[in-house]
Amino acid sequence: MTLENWTLVEVADAIRARRVTSREVVETCLARIDAWQPRINACATVLADSARAAADRADAAVAAGVPLGPLHGVPLAHKDMFFRASRRSSLGSHNAPPTSGAGESSLLGRLDAAGAIEIGTLNMCEFALGPTGHNAWLGDCRNPWHTEHIACGSSSGGGAAIAARLAYGGFGSDTGGSVRLPASACGVLGLKPTNGRVTLAGMMPLSPSVDVPGIFARSARDVARLLGIVAGRDARDPRSSGLPVPDYEASVERGVAGLRIGVPQNFFLEGVAGDVALRLEESLQALAALGAEIVPVTVPEPEHLTELSRVLVYSEAAAIHGAWLREHAEDYSPQVRMRAATGLAIPAAAYLQAQQLRSGILRRFVDAVFSTCDVLHLPTLGIPVPTLAETDVGGSAAMWDKIAVL
């Protein structure tokens, strides 16, 4: 395979073994960006000069025989909402609220320490408030498989960039599907880790009690390596988990034999399109052939989880955006203005009640489901990927009907 089609782990291991240089890898990605950015608009910024300089330093370190990190010399790109002092983060907006005091991203710091190179920042829905990838200020991100279709959102650039081979991996944010949806629509791997597993310090908040940094990559091993690097306690984020970080990469070798795969008998498969249902069945057959056990599962209270999430997300988003929204409403596009303002109409008592109910509903869900199976088998997107035109509904009421609200 040509270099742009290698996985992250293959590239990292090849740089370490001196089979390829970091500069060659970076130039490969920059050439892909030159070719694809005009078509898909996946990047918010391209950091060509700094990436080339970092690649030269990485190659000098290899030649000097110094210890190398697990991502040494590998170019990554991330949603434009992880802060650095050396550059401005657009947050998907043309006039973002001040972010002074947020500090640098701890997640980016851990990737830097592992030797990764930031080759650019990625397009996103304005303030991460939208599921389709439309952006009135930065321009819409398009699906590289068919540019008239959406890449999904809000981490739209992540799915599109990794699918188009503009970088070997990267991070977005996932509050209600914003990594998983673009990954599904663009045909790459996306992971939303457990809440608290990865630090939020230095990342733009949308709904702080629900936000999770998520991973885009090309293979399960790539995802495992990235998660192993960024997971773990961060003193700057009191909500981050202090649990030990397992060797995720080693677990990739275990396979699926004996794994109990739960197939929900309610809620999640309602309204799934025929082609999607067929692909789901084919994947179950493949997993069963590899030794997995297929188990029917009845999922408790799924509709309550959906409503609970909406109350939490929109209330917390309104708390973050309320003052700026009142003073600078014109700086929000119509759809994002409506989404940000939704939480202003949610009573404080409803938000507090949702927080009180949260742990009990989640515990009942976990106990009922995962006493029966190890994982749930679900469609990430239950319909064919829509077009940009079909989902371009501005701030009208139709925005609530087109695609699941994130």
Tab-separated table of C-alpha atoms in Angstrom:
chain	number	residue	atom	x	y	z
A	1	MET	CA	0.000	0.000	0.000
A	2	THR	CA	1.054	3.571	-0.568
A	3	LEU	CA	2.151	5.498	2.507
A	4	GLU	CA	-1.103	7.433	2.967
A	5	ASN	CA	-2.975	4.139	3.412
A	6	TRP	CA	-0.806	2.835	6.238
A	7	THR	CA	-2.307	2.748	9.704
A	8	LEU	CA	-1.090	4.945	12.524
A	9	VAL	CA	0.663	2.029	14.216
A	10	GLU	CA	2.337	0.961	10.962
A	11	VAL	CA	3.667	4.478	10.405
A	12	ALA	CA	4.863	4.889	14.002
A	13	ASP	CA	6.655	1.540	13.925
A	14	ALA	CA	8.200	2.262	10.499
A	15	ILE	CA	9.571	5.649	11.662
A	16	ARG	CA	11.062	3.980	14.730
A	17	ALA	CA	12.657	1.265	12.545
A	18	ARG	CA	13.998	3.888	10.077
A	19	ARG	CA	12.062	2.409	7.167
A	20	VAL	CA	10.510	5.805	6.519
A	21	THR	CA	11.159	9.324	7.788
A	22	SER	CA	8.712	11.550	9.602
A	23	ARG	CA	9.306	14.211	6.942
A	24	GLU	CA	8.176	11.777	4.236
A	25	VAL	CA	5.051	10.979	6.215
A	26	VAL	CA	4.234	14.644	6.847
A	27	GLU	CA	4.748	15.537	3.173
A	28	THR	CA	2.424	12.690	2.209
A	29	CYS	CA	-0.315	14.112	4.445
A	30	LEU	CA	0.243	17.664	3.222
A	31	ALA	CA	-0.081	16.483	-0.373
A	32	ARG	CA	-3.358	14.784	0.512
A	33	ILE	CA	-4.575	17.980	2.169
A	34	ASP	CA	-3.687	20.000	-0.960
A	35	ALA	CA	-5.674	17.552	-3.092
A	36	TRP	CA	-8.698	17.014	-0.845
A	37	GLN	CA	-9.252	20.179	1.176
A	38	PRO	CA	-10.862	22.059	-1.762
A	39	ARG	CA	-13.325	19.162	-2.155
A	40	ILE	CA	-14.289	18.343	1.427
A	41	ASN	CA	-13.282	21.351	3.583
A	42	ALA	CA	-12.219	19.083	6.448
A	43	CYS	CA	-9.526	21.410	7.831
A	44	ALA	CA	-9.963	24.616	9.776
A	45	THR	CA	-6.226	25.374	9.653
A	46	VAL	CA	-3.241	23.657	8.049
A	47	LEU	CA	-0.042	23.882	10.096
A	48	ALA	CA	2.354	23.022	7.281
A	49	ASP	CA	5.435	24.959	8.392
A	50	SER	CA	5.330	23.884	12.021
A	51	ALA	CA	4.586	20.276	11.018
A	52	ARG	CA	7.593	20.173	8.683
A	53	ALA	CA	9.838	21.646	11.370
A	54	ALA	CA	8.551	19.114	13.917
A	55	ALA	CA	9.144	16.281	11.434
A	56	ASP	CA	12.756	17.365	10.930
A	57	ARG	CA	13.268	17.411	14.699
A	58	ALA	CA	11.690	13.965	14.933
A	59	ASP	CA	14.021	12.574	12.277
A	60	ALA	CA	17.039	14.117	14.013
A	61	ALA	CA	15.977	12.394	17.243
A	62	VAL	CA	15.762	9.043	15.444
A	63	ALA	CA	19.246	9.550	13.991
A	64	ALA	CA	20.608	10.495	17.419
A	65	GLY	CA	19.253	7.288	18.955
A	66	VAL	CA	17.349	9.029	21.735
A	67	PRO	CA	14.316	7.294	23.330
A	68	LEU	CA	11.224	7.654	21.154
A	69	GLY	CA	7.587	7.914	22.149
A	70	PRO	CA	4.865	5.572	20.817
A	71	LEU	CA	3.664	8.216	18.315
A	72	HIS	CA	7.065	9.589	17.360
A	73	GLY	CA	6.860	11.623	14.157
A	74	VAL	CA	3.250	10.704	13.339
A	75	PRO	CA	0.985	13.512	12.005
A	76	LEU	CA	-2.412	13.886	13.674
A	77	ALA	CA	-5.216	16.447	13.316
A	78	HIS	CA	-7.857	17.419	15.860
A	79	LYS	CA	-11.182	19.197	16.113
A	80	ASP	CA	-10.564	22.951	16.376
A	81	MET	CA	-11.581	23.152	20.034
A	82	PHE	CA	-8.472	21.919	21.871
A	83	PHE	CA	-6.565	24.966	23.084
A	84	ARG	CA	-2.909	25.854	22.538
A	85	ALA	CA	-1.157	29.083	23.438
A	86	SER	CA	0.607	29.092	20.067
A	87	ARG	CA	-2.567	29.299	17.959
A	88	ARG	CA	-6.183	30.410	18.126
A	89	SER	CA	-8.966	27.838	18.203
A	90	SER	CA	-11.943	28.898	16.093
A	91	LEU	CA	-14.442	26.644	17.931
A	92	GLY	CA	-16.225	26.539	14.577
A	93	SER	CA	-17.170	30.217	14.912
A	94	HIS	CA	-16.104	33.440	13.244
A	95	ASN	CA	-16.160	35.316	16.549
A	96	ALA	CA	-15.763	32.877	19.400
A	97	PRO	CA	-16.256	33.959	23.017
A	98	PRO	CA	-13.027	34.691	24.910
A	99	THR	CA	-11.296	31.506	26.088
A	100	SER	CA	-8.561	33.046	28.236
A	101	GLY	CA	-7.947	31.056	31.368
A	102	ALA	CA	-8.887	27.750	29.769
A	103	GLY	CA	-5.226	26.780	29.520
A	104	GLU	CA	-3.562	24.445	27.088
A	105	SER	CA	-5.150	21.104	26.317
A	106	SER	CA	-3.823	18.360	28.586
A	107	LEU	CA	-4.809	15.838	25.908
A	108	LEU	CA	-2.635	17.576	23.288
A	109	GLY	CA	0.166	17.740	25.840
A	110	ARG	CA	0.062	13.966	26.273
A	111	LEU	CA	0.122	13.454	22.505
A	112	ASP	CA	3.090	15.860	22.243
A	113	ALA	CA	4.935	13.879	24.914
A	114	ALA	CA	4.317	10.704	22.889
A	115	GLY	CA	5.984	12.330	19.866
A	116	ALA	CA	2.925	13.147	17.740
A	117	ILE	CA	2.939	16.048	15.270
A	118	GLU	CA	-0.086	18.310	14.878
A	119	ILE	CA	-0.532	18.864	11.138
A	120	GLY	CA	-3.743	20.895	11.349
A	121	THR	CA	-7.008	21.597	13.105
A	122	LEU	CA	-10.320	20.265	11.822
A	123	ASN	CA	-13.647	21.734	10.805
A	124	MET	CA	-16.544	21.339	13.217
A	125	CYS	CA	-20.080	22.444	13.795
A	126	GLU	CA	-20.196	25.878	15.381
A	127	PHE	CA	-19.518	25.463	19.129
A	128	ALA	CA	-20.115	21.698	18.616
A	129	LEU	CA	-23.858	22.397	18.509
A	130	GLY	CA	-25.104	20.384	15.552
A	131	PRO	CA	-25.151	16.857	14.141
A	132	THR	CA	-24.781	17.457	10.386
A	133	GLY	CA	-21.466	19.207	9.704
A	134	HIS	CA	-22.977	22.419	8.356
A	135	ASN	CA	-21.033	25.535	9.282
A	136	ALA	CA	-22.091	29.003	8.143
A	137	TRP	CA	-18.708	30.551	9.025
A	138	LEU	CA	-16.057	27.971	8.111
A	139	GLY	CA	-18.049	26.411	5.284
A	140	ASP	CA	-19.706	23.002	5.300
A	141	CYS	CA	-17.605	19.880	5.743
A	142	ARG	CA	-18.376	17.296	3.056
A	143	ASN	CA	-18.251	13.524	2.977
A	144	PRO	CA	-15.192	12.334	1.000
A	145	TRP	CA	-17.069	9.305	-0.329
A	146	HIS	CA	-19.701	11.527	-1.925
A	147	THR	CA	-19.258	15.267	-1.510
A	148	GLU	CA	-22.963	16.086	-1.797
A	149	HIS	CA	-23.553	14.192	1.443
A	150	ILE	CA	-22.867	15.223	5.024
A	151	ALA	CA	-19.906	14.018	7.053
A	152	CYS	CA	-22.168	14.274	10.131
A	153	GLY	CA	-21.166	16.268	13.184
A	154	SER	CA	-20.285	17.901	15.282
A	155	SER	CA	-16.731	16.553	14.790
A	156	SER	CA	-17.345	16.530	11.040
A	157	GLY	CA	-13.749	17.254	10.045
A	158	GLY	CA	-12.472	14.272	12.018
A	159	GLY	CA	-14.465	11.677	10.112
A	160	ALA	CA	-13.794	13.326	6.752
A	161	ALA	CA	-10.072	13.917	7.337
A	162	ILE	CA	-9.258	10.398	8.476
A	163	ALA	CA	-11.328	8.866	5.673
A	164	ALA	CA	-9.572	11.036	3.075
A	165	ARG	CA	-6.163	10.145	4.546
A	166	LEU	CA	-5.251	13.700	5.568
A	167	ALA	CA	-3.838	12.467	8.899
A	168	TYR	CA	-3.347	9.122	10.636
A	169	GLY	CA	-5.702	9.806	13.528
A	170	GLY	CA	-7.095	12.542	15.707
A	171	PHE	CA	-9.464	13.641	18.430
A	172	GLY	CA	-12.880	15.223	18.480
A	173	SER	CA	-15.511	15.587	21.170
A	174	ASP	CA	-18.516	13.340	21.698
A	175	THR	CA	-21.405	14.563	23.832
A	176	GLY	CA	-24.242	12.693	22.163
A	177	GLY	CA	-22.662	11.025	19.124
A	178	SER	CA	-20.381	13.711	17.726
A	179	VAL	CA	-17.447	11.352	17.106
A	180	ARG	CA	-19.419	8.178	16.472
A	181	LEU	CA	-21.710	9.733	13.844
A	182	PRO	CA	-18.925	11.202	11.646
A	183	ALA	CA	-16.919	7.998	11.983
A	184	SER	CA	-19.910	5.955	10.835
A	185	ALA	CA	-20.840	8.299	7.976
A	186	CYS	CA	-17.255	8.412	6.693
A	187	GLY	CA	-16.331	4.761	7.212
A	188	VAL	CA	-13.594	5.056	9.865
A	189	LEU	CA	-13.338	3.966	13.497
A	190	GLY	CA	-14.659	6.255	16.206
A	191	LEU	CA	-14.590	5.722	19.954
A	192	LYS	CA	-16.305	7.619	22.746
A	193	PRO	CA	-14.430	6.478	25.871
A	194	THR	CA	-16.133	6.203	29.248
A	195	ASN	CA	-16.893	9.581	30.835
A	196	GLY	CA	-13.827	10.593	32.874
A	197	ARG	CA	-11.418	8.217	31.174
A	198	VAL	CA	-9.823	11.084	29.176
A	199	THR	CA	-9.168	14.585	30.513
A	200	LEU	CA	-11.310	17.553	29.466
A	201	ALA	CA	-8.790	20.174	30.620
A	202	GLY	CA	-8.143	22.736	27.884
A	203	MET	CA	-11.039	21.588	25.679
A	204	MET	CA	-13.998	23.825	24.798
A	205	PRO	CA	-16.973	22.760	26.905
A	206	LEU	CA	-20.434	22.153	25.494
A	207	SER	CA	-22.049	20.176	28.309
A	208	PRO	CA	-19.296	19.583	30.890
A	209	SER	CA	-21.013	16.729	32.728
A	210	VAL	CA	-21.583	14.823	29.468
A	211	ASP	CA	-18.651	15.854	27.195
A	212	VAL	CA	-16.020	13.234	26.352
A	213	PRO	CA	-12.984	13.567	24.036
A	214	GLY	CA	-13.240	10.896	21.348
A	215	ILE	CA	-10.885	9.184	18.914
A	216	PHE	CA	-10.824	8.892	15.117
A	217	ALA	CA	-8.515	6.309	13.547
A	218	ARG	CA	-8.213	3.648	10.856
A	219	SER	CA	-7.910	0.447	12.889
A	220	ALA	CA	-8.757	-0.945	16.306
A	221	ARG	CA	-5.061	-1.080	17.160
A	222	ASP	CA	-4.692	2.594	16.253
A	223	VAL	CA	-7.592	3.487	18.572
A	224	ALA	CA	-6.078	1.368	21.351
A	225	ARG	CA	-2.691	3.067	21.084
A	226	LEU	CA	-4.194	6.554	21.121
A	227	LEU	CA	-6.447	5.774	24.081
A	228	GLY	CA	-3.584	4.286	26.072
A	229	ILE	CA	-1.600	7.507	25.620
A	230	VAL	CA	-4.277	10.015	26.633
A	231	ALA	CA	-6.209	8.052	29.284
A	232	GLY	CA	-5.608	8.507	32.985
A	233	ARG	CA	-5.887	10.928	35.867
A	234	ASP	CA	-5.202	14.605	35.210
A	235	ALA	CA	-4.809	16.912	38.209
A	236	ARG	CA	-6.225	19.763	36.095
A	237	ASP	CA	-9.512	17.893	35.616
A	238	PRO	CA	-11.058	16.798	38.925
A	239	ARG	CA	-13.591	14.625	37.065
A	240	SER	CA	-10.907	12.545	35.380
A	241	SER	CA	-10.677	8.930	36.508
A	242	GLY	CA	-7.846	7.687	38.676
A	243	LEU	CA	-8.422	4.059	37.731
A	244	PRO	CA	-5.368	2.272	36.280
A	245	VAL	CA	-5.012	2.462	32.494
A	246	PRO	CA	-4.964	-1.051	31.016
A	247	ASP	CA	-2.871	-2.136	28.030
A	248	TYR	CA	-5.546	-1.502	25.418
A	249	GLU	CA	-3.264	-2.451	22.545
A	250	ALA	CA	-2.593	-5.914	23.978
A	251	SER	CA	-6.336	-6.510	24.301
A	252	VAL	CA	-6.773	-6.146	20.528
A	253	GLU	CA	-5.300	-9.635	20.124
A	254	ARG	CA	-8.035	-11.320	22.180
A	255	GLY	CA	-10.575	-11.559	19.389
A	256	VAL	CA	-14.317	-12.013	19.899
A	257	ALA	CA	-14.578	-15.729	20.704
A	258	GLY	CA	-16.893	-16.100	23.710
A	259	LEU	CA	-17.935	-12.439	23.615
A	260	ARG	CA	-21.652	-11.978	24.379
A	261	ILE	CA	-23.083	-9.528	21.840
A	262	GLY	CA	-26.456	-8.117	22.833
A	263	VAL	CA	-29.050	-7.352	20.166
A	264	PRO	CA	-31.703	-4.968	21.536
A	265	GLN	CA	-35.287	-6.074	21.058
A	266	ASN	CA	-36.725	-2.592	21.646
A	267	PHE	CA	-36.141	1.081	20.840
A	268	PHE	CA	-32.740	1.127	19.117
A	269	LEU	CA	-33.747	-0.754	15.971
A	270	GLU	CA	-37.042	1.078	15.474
A	271	GLY	CA	-37.119	2.898	12.139
A	272	VAL	CA	-33.810	1.485	10.900
A	273	ALA	CA	-33.635	1.571	7.095
A	274	GLY	CA	-33.603	-1.688	5.166
A	275	ASP	CA	-30.039	-1.422	3.859
A	276	VAL	CA	-28.750	-0.571	7.341
A	277	ALA	CA	-30.649	-3.515	8.842
A	278	LEU	CA	-29.107	-5.816	6.231
A	279	ARG	CA	-25.572	-4.627	7.076
A	280	LEU	CA	-26.293	-5.129	10.780
A	281	GLU	CA	-27.380	-8.712	10.156
A	282	GLU	CA	-24.319	-9.400	8.015
A	283	SER	CA	-22.022	-8.097	10.738
A	284	LEU	CA	-23.731	-10.287	13.341
A	285	GLN	CA	-23.225	-13.328	11.125
A	286	ALA	CA	-19.535	-12.470	10.748
A	287	LEU	CA	-19.102	-12.046	14.498
A	288	ALA	CA	-20.920	-15.316	15.208
A	289	ALA	CA	-18.641	-17.093	12.741
A	290	LEU	CA	-15.675	-15.843	14.783
A	291	GLY	CA	-17.105	-17.386	17.957
A	292	ALA	CA	-19.193	-14.598	19.464
A	293	GLU	CA	-22.467	-15.444	21.185
A	294	ILE	CA	-25.500	-13.459	19.966
A	295	VAL	CA	-27.889	-12.624	22.833
A	296	PRO	CA	-31.312	-10.891	22.630
A	297	VAL	CA	-31.610	-8.054	25.150
A	298	THR	CA	-34.498	-5.893	26.344
A	299	VAL	CA	-33.124	-2.445	27.143
A	300	PRO	CA	-34.739	-0.659	30.121
A	301	GLU	CA	-35.929	2.941	29.923
A	302	PRO	CA	-34.065	3.990	26.770
A	303	GLU	CA	-36.467	6.861	26.110
A	304	HIS	CA	-35.688	8.257	29.568
A	305	LEU	CA	-31.976	8.297	28.738
A	306	THR	CA	-32.700	10.310	25.610
A	307	GLU	CA	-34.768	12.925	27.416
A	308	LEU	CA	-32.344	13.050	30.326
A	309	SER	CA	-29.495	13.759	27.931
A	310	ARG	CA	-31.351	16.586	26.214
A	311	VAL	CA	-32.159	18.335	29.482
A	312	LEU	CA	-28.561	18.092	30.688
A	313	VAL	CA	-26.892	19.068	27.410
A	314	TYR	CA	-29.067	22.037	26.540
A	315	SER	CA	-29.169	23.400	30.094
A	316	GLU	CA	-25.401	23.284	30.416
A	317	ALA	CA	-24.877	24.712	26.930
A	318	ALA	CA	-27.208	27.608	27.788
A	319	ALA	CA	-25.251	28.272	30.979
A	320	ILE	CA	-22.047	28.520	28.942
A	321	HIS	CA	-23.452	30.568	26.064
A	322	GLY	CA	-26.192	32.574	27.780
A	323	ALA	CA	-24.363	35.864	28.371
A	324	TRP	CA	-22.562	35.825	25.005
A	325	LEU	CA	-25.770	34.822	23.253
A	326	ARG	CA	-27.692	37.738	24.753
A	327	GLU	CA	-24.994	40.254	23.811
A	328	HIS	CA	-23.815	38.813	20.492
A	329	ALA	CA	-26.766	36.898	19.043
A	330	GLU	CA	-25.747	37.934	15.532
A	331	ASP	CA	-22.493	35.996	15.937
A	332	TYR	CA	-24.421	32.713	15.977
A	333	SER	CA	-25.824	31.129	12.834
A	334	PRO	CA	-29.631	30.627	13.000
A	335	GLN	CA	-29.555	26.893	13.760
A	336	VAL	CA	-26.868	27.160	16.422
A	337	ARG	CA	-28.538	30.205	17.969
A	338	MET	CA	-31.747	28.204	18.359
A	339	ARG	CA	-29.914	25.213	19.813
A	340	ALA	CA	-27.942	27.345	22.265
A	341	ALA	CA	-31.067	29.197	23.359
A	342	THR	CA	-33.125	26.038	23.930
A	343	GLY	CA	-31.650	25.515	27.374
A	344	LEU	CA	-32.732	28.969	28.479
A	345	ALA	CA	-36.308	27.675	28.520
A	346	ILE	CA	-35.511	24.647	30.704
A	347	PRO	CA	-36.344	25.340	34.381
A	348	ALA	CA	-33.540	24.938	36.893
A	349	ALA	CA	-35.715	22.438	38.762
A	350	ALA	CA	-35.884	20.219	35.661
A	351	TYR	CA	-32.096	20.278	35.307
A	352	LEU	CA	-31.581	19.420	38.978
A	353	GLN	CA	-34.138	16.630	38.768
A	354	ALA	CA	-32.353	15.215	35.717
A	355	GLN	CA	-29.083	15.172	37.634
A	356	GLN	CA	-30.786	13.437	40.571
A	357	LEU	CA	-32.321	10.796	38.303
A	358	ARG	CA	-29.182	10.290	36.249
A	359	SER	CA	-27.252	7.799	38.354
A	360	GLY	CA	-30.302	5.627	39.100
A	361	ILE	CA	-31.372	5.349	35.457
A	362	LEU	CA	-27.819	4.610	34.342
A	363	ARG	CA	-27.349	1.993	37.056
A	364	ARG	CA	-30.554	0.192	36.096
A	365	PHE	CA	-29.475	0.257	32.452
A	366	VAL	CA	-25.996	-1.102	33.183
A	367	ASP	CA	-27.240	-3.789	35.569
A	368	ALA	CA	-29.987	-5.023	33.239
A	369	VAL	CA	-27.981	-4.962	30.017
A	370	PHE	CA	-24.472	-5.937	31.018
A	371	SER	CA	-25.519	-8.760	33.299
A	372	THR	CA	-26.762	-10.358	30.064
A	373	CYS	CA	-24.159	-9.320	27.486
A	374	ASP	CA	-20.730	-7.725	27.148
A	375	VAL	CA	-21.518	-5.230	24.384
A	376	LEU	CA	-24.574	-3.925	22.558
A	377	HIS	CA	-24.770	-4.225	18.763
A	378	LEU	CA	-26.413	-1.038	17.470
A	379	PRO	CA	-26.566	1.075	14.326
A	380	THR	CA	-24.696	4.335	14.806
A	381	LEU	CA	-26.758	5.945	12.065
A	382	GLY	CA	-29.985	4.092	11.307
A	383	ILE	CA	-30.592	5.777	7.949
A	384	PRO	CA	-28.542	6.264	4.780
A	385	VAL	CA	-26.219	9.259	5.071
A	386	PRO	CA	-28.311	12.323	4.118
A	387	THR	CA	-27.234	15.000	1.679
A	388	LEU	CA	-26.156	18.494	2.669
A	389	ALA	CA	-29.245	19.899	0.948
A	390	GLU	CA	-31.637	17.596	2.816
A	391	THR	CA	-30.269	18.664	6.192
A	392	ASP	CA	-29.735	22.368	5.488
A	393	VAL	CA	-32.773	23.608	7.411
A	394	GLY	CA	-31.334	26.668	9.147
A	395	GLY	CA	-33.027	27.536	12.410
A	396	SER	CA	-36.478	26.318	11.436
A	397	ALA	CA	-38.479	23.780	13.409
A	398	ALA	CA	-37.533	21.170	10.790
A	399	MET	CA	-34.068	20.950	12.339
A	400	TRP	CA	-35.532	18.806	15.132
A	401	ASP	CA	-36.981	16.305	12.663
A	402	LYS	CA	-34.123	15.688	10.245
A	403	ILE	CA	-31.639	13.787	12.367
A	404	ALA	CA	-31.260	12.782	16.027
A	405	VAL	CA	-30.495	15.803	18.180
A	406	LEU	CA	-27.053	15.738	19.766
